[in-house]
mmCIF file with all atom_site columns, C-alpha atoms in Angstrom:
data_model
loop_
_atom_site.group_PDB
_atom_site.id
_atom_site.type_symbol
_atom_site.label_atom_id
_atom_site.label_alt_id
_atom_site.label_comp_id
_atom_site.label_asym_id
_atom_site.label_entity_id
_atom_site.label_seq_id
_atom_site.pdbx_PDB_ins_code
_atom_site.Cartn_x
_atom_site.Cartn_y
_atom_site.Cartn_z
_atom_site.occupancy
_atom_site.B_iso_or_equiv
_atom_site.pdbx_formal_charge
_atom_site.auth_seq_id
_atom_site.auth_comp_id
_atom_site.auth_asym_id
_atom_site.auth_atom_id
_atom_site.pdbx_PDB_model_num
ATOM 1   C CA . UNK A 1 1   ? 0.000   0.000  0.000   1.00 94.00 ? 1   UNK A CA 1
ATOM 2   C CA . UNK A 1 2   ? 1.298   3.425  -0.906  1.00 95.00 ? 2   UNK A CA 1
ATOM 3   C CA . UNK A 1 3   ? 0.636   6.385  1.361   1.00 97.00 ? 3   UNK A CA 1
ATOM 4   C CA . UNK A 1 4   ? 1.249   9.555  -0.633  1.00 96.00 ? 4   UNK A CA 1
ATOM 5   C CA . UNK A 1 5   ? 2.158   12.410 1.687   1.00 97.00 ? 5   UNK A CA 1
ATOM 6   C CA . UNK A 1 6   ? 1.492   16.017 0.770   1.00 96.00 ? 6   UNK A CA 1
ATOM 7   C CA . UNK A 1 7   ? 4.266   18.577 1.155   1.00 94.00 ? 7   UNK A CA 1
ATOM 8   C CA . UNK A 1 8   ? 2.541   20.202 4.175   1.00 96.00 ? 8   UNK A CA 1
ATOM 9   C CA . UNK A 1 9   ? 2.264   16.791 5.851   1.00 96.00 ? 9   UNK A CA 1
ATOM 10  C CA . UNK A 1 10  ? 5.929   16.031 5.141   1.00 96.00 ? 10  UNK A CA 1
ATOM 11  C CA . UNK A 1 11  ? 6.850   19.386 6.715   1.00 94.00 ? 11  UNK A CA 1
ATOM 12  C CA . UNK A 1 12  ? 4.615   18.611 9.689   1.00 95.00 ? 12  UNK A CA 1
ATOM 13  C CA . UNK A 1 13  ? 6.431   15.283 10.117  1.00 95.00 ? 13  UNK A CA 1
ATOM 14  C CA . UNK A 1 14  ? 9.846   16.878 9.401   1.00 93.00 ? 14  UNK A CA 1
ATOM 15  C CA . UNK A 1 15  ? 10.468  14.505 6.485   1.00 92.00 ? 15  UNK A CA 1
ATOM 16  C CA . UNK A 1 16  ? 12.621  15.031 3.432   1.00 87.00 ? 16  UNK A CA 1
ATOM 17  C CA . UNK A 1 17  ? 11.671  14.281 -0.151  1.00 84.00 ? 17  UNK A CA 1
ATOM 18  C CA . UNK A 1 18  ? 9.993   11.001 -0.982  1.00 87.00 ? 18  UNK A CA 1
ATOM 19  C CA . UNK A 1 19  ? 10.071  8.812  -4.099  1.00 79.00 ? 19  UNK A CA 1
ATOM 20  C CA . UNK A 1 20  ? 7.274   8.724  -6.647  1.00 84.00 ? 20  UNK A CA 1
ATOM 21  C CA . UNK A 1 21  ? 4.792   5.894  -6.278  1.00 77.00 ? 21  UNK A CA 1
ATOM 22  C CA . UNK A 1 22  ? 5.377   2.667  -8.162  1.00 78.00 ? 22  UNK A CA 1
ATOM 23  C CA . UNK A 1 23  ? 2.047   0.868  -7.739  1.00 71.00 ? 23  UNK A CA 1
ATOM 24  C CA . UNK A 1 24  ? -0.048  1.061  -10.914 1.00 71.00 ? 24  UNK A CA 1
ATOM 25  C CA . UNK A 1 25  ? -3.090  -0.183 -8.953  1.00 76.00 ? 25  UNK A CA 1
ATOM 26  C CA . UNK A 1 26  ? -4.697  2.937  -7.473  1.00 82.00 ? 26  UNK A CA 1
ATOM 27  C CA . UNK A 1 27  ? -6.877  0.649  -5.343  1.00 86.00 ? 27  UNK A CA 1
ATOM 28  C CA . UNK A 1 28  ? -3.916  0.267  -2.980  1.00 91.00 ? 28  UNK A CA 1
ATOM 29  C CA . UNK A 1 29  ? -3.005  3.972  -2.905  1.00 93.00 ? 29  UNK A CA 1
ATOM 30  C CA . UNK A 1 30  ? -4.040  6.712  -0.496  1.00 96.00 ? 30  UNK A CA 1
ATOM 31  C CA . UNK A 1 31  ? -3.023  10.355 -0.258  1.00 96.00 ? 31  UNK A CA 1
ATOM 32  C CA . UNK A 1 32  ? -2.674  11.885 3.206   1.00 98.00 ? 32  UNK A CA 1
ATOM 33  C CA . UNK A 1 33  ? -2.727  15.499 4.321   1.00 97.00 ? 33  UNK A CA 1
ATOM 34  C CA . UNK A 1 34  ? -2.606  17.407 7.604   1.00 98.00 ? 34  UNK A CA 1
ATOM 35  C CA . UNK A 1 35  ? -5.491  19.873 7.910   1.00 97.00 ? 35  UNK A CA 1
ATOM 36  C CA . UNK A 1 36  ? -6.544  22.316 10.605  1.00 96.00 ? 36  UNK A CA 1
ATOM 37  C CA . UNK A 1 37  ? -9.982  21.096 11.651  1.00 95.00 ? 37  UNK A CA 1
ATOM 38  C CA . UNK A 1 38  ? -11.623 23.032 14.429  1.00 91.00 ? 38  UNK A CA 1
ATOM 39  C CA . UNK A 1 39  ? -8.227  24.638 14.958  1.00 93.00 ? 39  UNK A CA 1
ATOM 40  C CA . UNK A 1 40  ? -6.624  21.260 15.692  1.00 96.00 ? 40  UNK A CA 1
ATOM 41  C CA . UNK A 1 41  ? -4.146  19.296 13.505  1.00 97.00 ? 41  UNK A CA 1
ATOM 42  C CA . UNK A 1 42  ? -6.028  16.440 11.884  1.00 98.00 ? 42  UNK A CA 1
ATOM 43  C CA . UNK A 1 43  ? -5.322  13.730 9.331   1.00 98.00 ? 43  UNK A CA 1
ATOM 44  C CA . UNK A 1 44  ? -7.237  13.706 6.064   1.00 98.00 ? 44  UNK A CA 1
ATOM 45  C CA . UNK A 1 45  ? -6.914  10.474 4.055   1.00 98.00 ? 45  UNK A CA 1
ATOM 46  C CA . UNK A 1 46  ? -8.327  10.049 0.540   1.00 97.00 ? 46  UNK A CA 1
ATOM 47  C CA . UNK A 1 47  ? -8.380  6.844  -1.486  1.00 95.00 ? 47  UNK A CA 1
ATOM 48  C CA . UNK A 1 48  ? -6.814  7.513  -4.890  1.00 92.00 ? 48  UNK A CA 1
ATOM 49  C CA . UNK A 1 49  ? -9.271  5.402  -6.877  1.00 91.00 ? 49  UNK A CA 1
ATOM 50  C CA . UNK A 1 50  ? -12.673 5.929  -5.269  1.00 93.00 ? 50  UNK A CA 1
ATOM 51  C CA . UNK A 1 51  ? -12.264 9.215  -3.342  1.00 93.00 ? 51  UNK A CA 1
ATOM 52  C CA . UNK A 1 52  ? -13.263 7.452  -0.121  1.00 96.00 ? 52  UNK A CA 1
ATOM 53  C CA . UNK A 1 53  ? -12.281 9.813  2.695   1.00 97.00 ? 53  UNK A CA 1
ATOM 54  C CA . UNK A 1 54  ? -11.745 9.615  6.409   1.00 98.00 ? 54  UNK A CA 1
ATOM 55  C CA . UNK A 1 55  ? -10.569 12.056 9.059   1.00 98.00 ? 55  UNK A CA 1
ATOM 56  C CA . UNK A 1 56  ? -8.782  11.613 12.370  1.00 98.00 ? 56  UNK A CA 1
ATOM 57  C CA . UNK A 1 57  ? -9.252  14.674 14.563  1.00 98.00 ? 57  UNK A CA 1
ATOM 58  C CA . UNK A 1 58  ? -6.976  16.503 17.011  1.00 97.00 ? 58  UNK A CA 1
ATOM 59  C CA . UNK A 1 59  ? -3.835  14.418 16.787  1.00 97.00 ? 59  UNK A CA 1
ATOM 60  C CA . UNK A 1 60  ? -1.115  15.033 19.372  1.00 96.00 ? 60  UNK A CA 1
ATOM 61  C CA . UNK A 1 61  ? 2.466   15.353 18.065  1.00 94.00 ? 61  UNK A CA 1
ATOM 62  C CA . UNK A 1 62  ? 3.457   11.959 19.502  1.00 94.00 ? 62  UNK A CA 1
ATOM 63  C CA . UNK A 1 63  ? 0.665   10.169 17.610  1.00 95.00 ? 63  UNK A CA 1
ATOM 64  C CA . UNK A 1 64  ? 2.071   11.181 14.222  1.00 96.00 ? 64  UNK A CA 1
ATOM 65  C CA . UNK A 1 65  ? 5.270   9.198  14.863  1.00 94.00 ? 65  UNK A CA 1
ATOM 66  C CA . UNK A 1 66  ? 3.702   5.926  13.635  1.00 95.00 ? 66  UNK A CA 1
ATOM 67  C CA . UNK A 1 67  ? 1.701   7.211  10.693  1.00 97.00 ? 67  UNK A CA 1
ATOM 68  C CA . UNK A 1 68  ? 1.087   3.779  9.071   1.00 96.00 ? 68  UNK A CA 1
ATOM 69  C CA . UNK A 1 69  ? -0.486  2.452  12.295  1.00 96.00 ? 69  UNK A CA 1
ATOM 70  C CA . UNK A 1 70  ? -2.467  5.673  12.725  1.00 97.00 ? 70  UNK A CA 1
ATOM 71  C CA . UNK A 1 71  ? -3.693  5.434  9.134   1.00 97.00 ? 71  UNK A CA 1
ATOM 72  C CA . UNK A 1 72  ? -4.753  1.795  9.523   1.00 96.00 ? 72  UNK A CA 1
ATOM 73  C CA . UNK A 1 73  ? -6.547  2.586  12.778  1.00 96.00 ? 73  UNK A CA 1
ATOM 74  C CA . UNK A 1 74  ? -8.468  5.354  11.035  1.00 97.00 ? 74  UNK A CA 1
ATOM 75  C CA . UNK A 1 75  ? -9.264  3.265  7.970   1.00 97.00 ? 75  UNK A CA 1
ATOM 76  C CA . UNK A 1 76  ? -10.483 0.303  10.016  1.00 96.00 ? 76  UNK A CA 1
ATOM 77  C CA . UNK A 1 77  ? -12.654 2.504  12.199  1.00 96.00 ? 77  UNK A CA 1
ATOM 78  C CA . UNK A 1 78  ? -14.142 4.413  9.294   1.00 97.00 ? 78  UNK A CA 1
ATOM 79  C CA . UNK A 1 79  ? -14.962 1.338  7.217   1.00 96.00 ? 79  UNK A CA 1
ATOM 80  C CA . UNK A 1 80  ? -16.443 -0.636 10.110  1.00 96.00 ? 80  UNK A CA 1
ATOM 81  C CA . UNK A 1 81  ? -18.555 2.405  11.090  1.00 96.00 ? 81  UNK A CA 1
ATOM 82  C CA . UNK A 1 82  ? -19.754 2.515  7.455   1.00 94.00 ? 82  UNK A CA 1
ATOM 83  C CA . UNK A 1 83  ? -21.057 -1.036 7.837   1.00 94.00 ? 83  UNK A CA 1
ATOM 84  C CA . UNK A 1 84  ? -18.249 -2.964 6.133   1.00 94.00 ? 84  UNK A CA 1
ATOM 85  C CA . UNK A 1 85  ? -17.342 -6.195 7.889   1.00 94.00 ? 85  UNK A CA 1
ATOM 86  C CA . UNK A 1 86  ? -14.035 -6.492 9.708   1.00 94.00 ? 86  UNK A CA 1
ATOM 87  C CA . UNK A 1 87  ? -13.201 -9.517 7.539   1.00 95.00 ? 87  UNK A CA 1
ATOM 88  C CA . UNK A 1 88  ? -13.511 -7.462 4.344   1.00 95.00 ? 88  UNK A CA 1
ATOM 89  C CA . UNK A 1 89  ? -11.461 -4.640 5.832   1.00 95.00 ? 89  UNK A CA 1
ATOM 90  C CA . UNK A 1 90  ? -8.688  -6.997 6.923   1.00 95.00 ? 90  UNK A CA 1
ATOM 91  C CA . UNK A 1 91  ? -8.766  -8.703 3.514   1.00 95.00 ? 91  UNK A CA 1
ATOM 92  C CA . UNK A 1 92  ? -8.304  -5.333 1.800   1.00 95.00 ? 92  UNK A CA 1
ATOM 93  C CA . UNK A 1 93  ? -5.384  -4.451 4.081   1.00 94.00 ? 93  UNK A CA 1
ATOM 94  C CA . UNK A 1 94  ? -3.703  -7.817 3.406   1.00 95.00 ? 94  UNK A CA 1
ATOM 95  C CA . UNK A 1 95  ? -4.070  -7.447 -0.379  1.00 93.00 ? 95  UNK A CA 1
ATOM 96  C CA . UNK A 1 96  ? -2.872  -3.821 -0.296  1.00 92.00 ? 96  UNK A CA 1
ATOM 97  C CA . UNK A 1 97  ? 0.328   -4.889 1.487   1.00 91.00 ? 97  UNK A CA 1
ATOM 98  C CA . UNK A 1 98  ? 2.670   -3.142 3.843   1.00 92.00 ? 98  UNK A CA 1
ATOM 99  C CA . UNK A 1 99  ? 2.377   0.641  3.901   1.00 93.00 ? 99  UNK A CA 1
ATOM 100 C CA . UNK A 1 100 ? 5.194   2.682  2.373   1.00 93.00 ? 100 UNK A CA 1
ATOM 101 C CA . UNK A 1 101 ? 5.522   6.439  1.886   1.00 95.00 ? 101 UNK A CA 1
ATOM 102 C CA . UNK A 1 102 ? 5.582   8.146  -1.505  1.00 94.00 ? 102 UNK A CA 1
ATOM 103 C CA . UNK A 1 103 ? 4.829   11.544 -2.928  1.00 93.00 ? 103 UNK A CA 1
ATOM 104 C CA . UNK A 1 104 ? 1.183   12.223 -3.682  1.00 93.00 ? 104 UNK A CA 1
ATOM 105 C CA . UNK A 1 105 ? -0.110  10.228 -6.633  1.00 90.00 ? 105 UNK A CA 1
ATOM 106 C CA . UNK A 1 106 ? -0.701  12.957 -9.210  1.00 85.00 ? 106 UNK A CA 1
ATOM 107 C CA . UNK A 1 107 ? -2.753  15.995 -10.102 1.00 88.00 ? 107 UNK A CA 1
ATOM 108 C CA . UNK A 1 108 ? -6.058  14.141 -10.303 1.00 85.00 ? 108 UNK A CA 1
ATOM 109 C CA . UNK A 1 109 ? -5.543  12.589 -6.888  1.00 87.00 ? 109 UNK A CA 1
ATOM 110 C CA . UNK A 1 110 ? -4.490  15.900 -5.331  1.00 91.00 ? 110 UNK A CA 1
ATOM 111 C CA . UNK A 1 111 ? -7.667  17.388 -6.797  1.00 89.00 ? 111 UNK A CA 1
ATOM 112 C CA . UNK A 1 112 ? -9.597  14.608 -5.022  1.00 88.00 ? 112 UNK A CA 1
ATOM 113 C CA . UNK A 1 113 ? -7.774  15.537 -1.817  1.00 93.00 ? 113 UNK A CA 1
ATOM 114 C CA . UNK A 1 114 ? -8.564  19.232 -2.180  1.00 93.00 ? 114 UNK A CA 1
ATOM 115 C CA . UNK A 1 115 ? -12.223 18.520 -2.899  1.00 93.00 ? 115 UNK A CA 1
ATOM 116 C CA . UNK A 1 116 ? -12.415 16.200 0.110   1.00 95.00 ? 116 UNK A CA 1
ATOM 117 C CA . UNK A 1 117 ? -10.954 18.971 2.277   1.00 95.00 ? 117 UNK A CA 1
ATOM 118 C CA . UNK A 1 118 ? -13.635 21.363 0.987   1.00 96.00 ? 118 UNK A CA 1
ATOM 119 C CA . UNK A 1 119 ? -16.320 18.770 1.761   1.00 96.00 ? 119 UNK A CA 1
ATOM 120 C CA . UNK A 1 120 ? -14.948 18.170 5.271   1.00 96.00 ? 120 UNK A CA 1
ATOM 121 C CA . UNK A 1 121 ? -14.925 21.909 5.919   1.00 95.00 ? 121 UNK A CA 1
ATOM 122 C CA . UNK A 1 122 ? -18.472 22.299 4.592   1.00 96.00 ? 122 UNK A CA 1
ATOM 123 C CA . UNK A 1 123 ? -19.693 19.427 6.787   1.00 96.00 ? 123 UNK A CA 1
ATOM 124 C CA . UNK A 1 124 ? -17.706 20.281 9.924   1.00 92.00 ? 124 UNK A CA 1
ATOM 125 C CA . UNK A 1 125 ? -20.955 20.679 11.875  1.00 94.00 ? 125 UNK A CA 1
ATOM 126 C CA . UNK A 1 126 ? -20.836 16.854 12.158  1.00 96.00 ? 126 UNK A CA 1
ATOM 127 C CA . UNK A 1 127 ? -17.443 17.055 13.923  1.00 96.00 ? 127 UNK A CA 1
ATOM 128 C CA . UNK A 1 128 ? -17.289 15.286 17.283  1.00 96.00 ? 128 UNK A CA 1
ATOM 129 C CA . UNK A 1 129 ? -14.646 17.250 19.196  1.00 96.00 ? 129 UNK A CA 1
ATOM 130 C CA . UNK A 1 130 ? -14.530 14.559 21.898  1.00 96.00 ? 130 UNK A CA 1
ATOM 131 C CA . UNK A 1 131 ? -13.300 11.788 19.578  1.00 96.00 ? 131 UNK A CA 1
ATOM 132 C CA . UNK A 1 132 ? -10.364 11.055 17.290  1.00 97.00 ? 132 UNK A CA 1
ATOM 133 C CA . UNK A 1 133 ? -12.425 9.005  14.825  1.00 97.00 ? 133 UNK A CA 1
ATOM 134 C CA . UNK A 1 134 ? -15.116 10.898 12.980  1.00 97.00 ? 134 UNK A CA 1
ATOM 135 C CA . UNK A 1 135 ? -17.680 8.384  11.664  1.00 97.00 ? 135 UNK A CA 1
ATOM 136 C CA . UNK A 1 136 ? -20.454 10.947 11.165  1.00 97.00 ? 136 UNK A CA 1
ATOM 137 C CA . UNK A 1 137 ? -18.165 13.317 9.270   1.00 97.00 ? 137 UNK A CA 1
ATOM 138 C CA . UNK A 1 138 ? -16.693 10.455 7.212   1.00 97.00 ? 138 UNK A CA 1
ATOM 139 C CA . UNK A 1 139 ? -20.153 9.200  6.309   1.00 96.00 ? 139 UNK A CA 1
ATOM 140 C CA . UNK A 1 140 ? -21.409 12.675 5.377   1.00 97.00 ? 140 UNK A CA 1
ATOM 141 C CA . UNK A 1 141 ? -18.422 13.250 3.060   1.00 97.00 ? 141 UNK A CA 1
ATOM 142 C CA . UNK A 1 142 ? -18.541 9.782  1.491   1.00 96.00 ? 142 UNK A CA 1
ATOM 143 C CA . UNK A 1 143 ? -22.253 9.961  0.759   1.00 95.00 ? 143 UNK A CA 1
ATOM 144 C CA . UNK A 1 144 ? -22.005 13.151 -1.280  1.00 93.00 ? 144 UNK A CA 1
ATOM 145 C CA . UNK A 1 145 ? -22.515 12.758 -5.004  1.00 92.00 ? 145 UNK A CA 1
ATOM 146 C CA . UNK A 1 146 ? -19.213 13.486 -6.747  1.00 88.00 ? 146 UNK A CA 1
ATOM 147 C CA . UNK A 1 147 ? -17.454 12.832 -10.016 1.00 84.00 ? 147 UNK A CA 1
ATOM 148 C CA . UNK A 1 148 ? -14.456 10.552 -10.021 1.00 81.00 ? 148 UNK A CA 1
ATOM 149 C CA . UNK A 1 149 ? -12.119 9.703  -12.905 1.00 75.00 ? 149 UNK A CA 1
ATOM 150 C CA . UNK A 1 150 ? -12.532 6.075  -13.883 1.00 76.00 ? 150 UNK A CA 1
ATOM 151 C CA . UNK A 1 151 ? -16.234 6.035  -12.947 1.00 82.00 ? 151 UNK A CA 1
ATOM 152 C CA . UNK A 1 152 ? -19.128 7.252  -15.088 1.00 84.00 ? 152 UNK A CA 1
ATOM 153 C CA . UNK A 1 153 ? -21.261 10.137 -13.870 1.00 88.00 ? 153 UNK A CA 1
ATOM 154 C CA . UNK A 1 154 ? -21.974 11.078 -10.314 1.00 91.00 ? 154 UNK A CA 1
ATOM 155 C CA . UNK A 1 155 ? -21.597 8.582  -7.507  1.00 92.00 ? 155 UNK A CA 1
ATOM 156 C CA . UNK A 1 156 ? -20.823 8.126  -3.853  1.00 93.00 ? 156 UNK A CA 1
ATOM 157 C CA . UNK A 1 157 ? -17.276 7.337  -2.715  1.00 92.00 ? 157 UNK A CA 1
ATOM 158 C CA . UNK A 1 158 ? -18.666 4.940  -0.137  1.00 92.00 ? 158 UNK A CA 1
ATOM 159 C CA . UNK A 1 159 ? -20.195 2.783  -2.903  1.00 92.00 ? 159 UNK A CA 1
ATOM 160 C CA . UNK A 1 160 ? -17.186 3.112  -5.212  1.00 91.00 ? 160 UNK A CA 1
ATOM 161 C CA . UNK A 1 161 ? -14.784 1.941  -2.517  1.00 92.00 ? 161 UNK A CA 1
ATOM 162 C CA . UNK A 1 162 ? -16.710 -1.341 -2.269  1.00 88.00 ? 162 UNK A CA 1
ATOM 163 C CA . UNK A 1 163 ? -15.274 -2.198 -5.718  1.00 81.00 ? 163 UNK A CA 1
ATOM 164 C CA . UNK A 1 164 ? -11.809 -2.261 -4.117  1.00 77.00 ? 164 UNK A CA 1
ATOM 165 C CA . UNK A 1 165 ? -12.793 -4.729 -1.430  1.00 82.00 ? 165 UNK A CA 1
#
């Protein structure tokens, strides 16, 4: 699995340059960004193929140290809260493989990321400031009708991600 890190996230993590991604299968690729949500540093993760999005809110500096584990925690929580079985989630994670860092996956995918950030900001009234995981916010974002390269017409990221499972 490739985790594409934005330049602001790399700065936040004090990381140097990263290689370009090598996986042609966008089903195993995610782009990650640090966003200020409610004035707190939060992780925004967007699936490069389906635009499925999840957010982890108010992350302490020490939590960022193990980003792959943090990402997997967020993904598991978001997908299970969306009604996807733990078995399917674990199967996806096994097929996607061990997480490695890359640069973001291209202009189209960064556009997905930017649009997801706009959607999160527009739906921030669903933010639960007492929790790291944000199932209501994730669900609200993933149920919006959006366009996505590789899919015809408008659709929901939540439904499109099921193709990757």
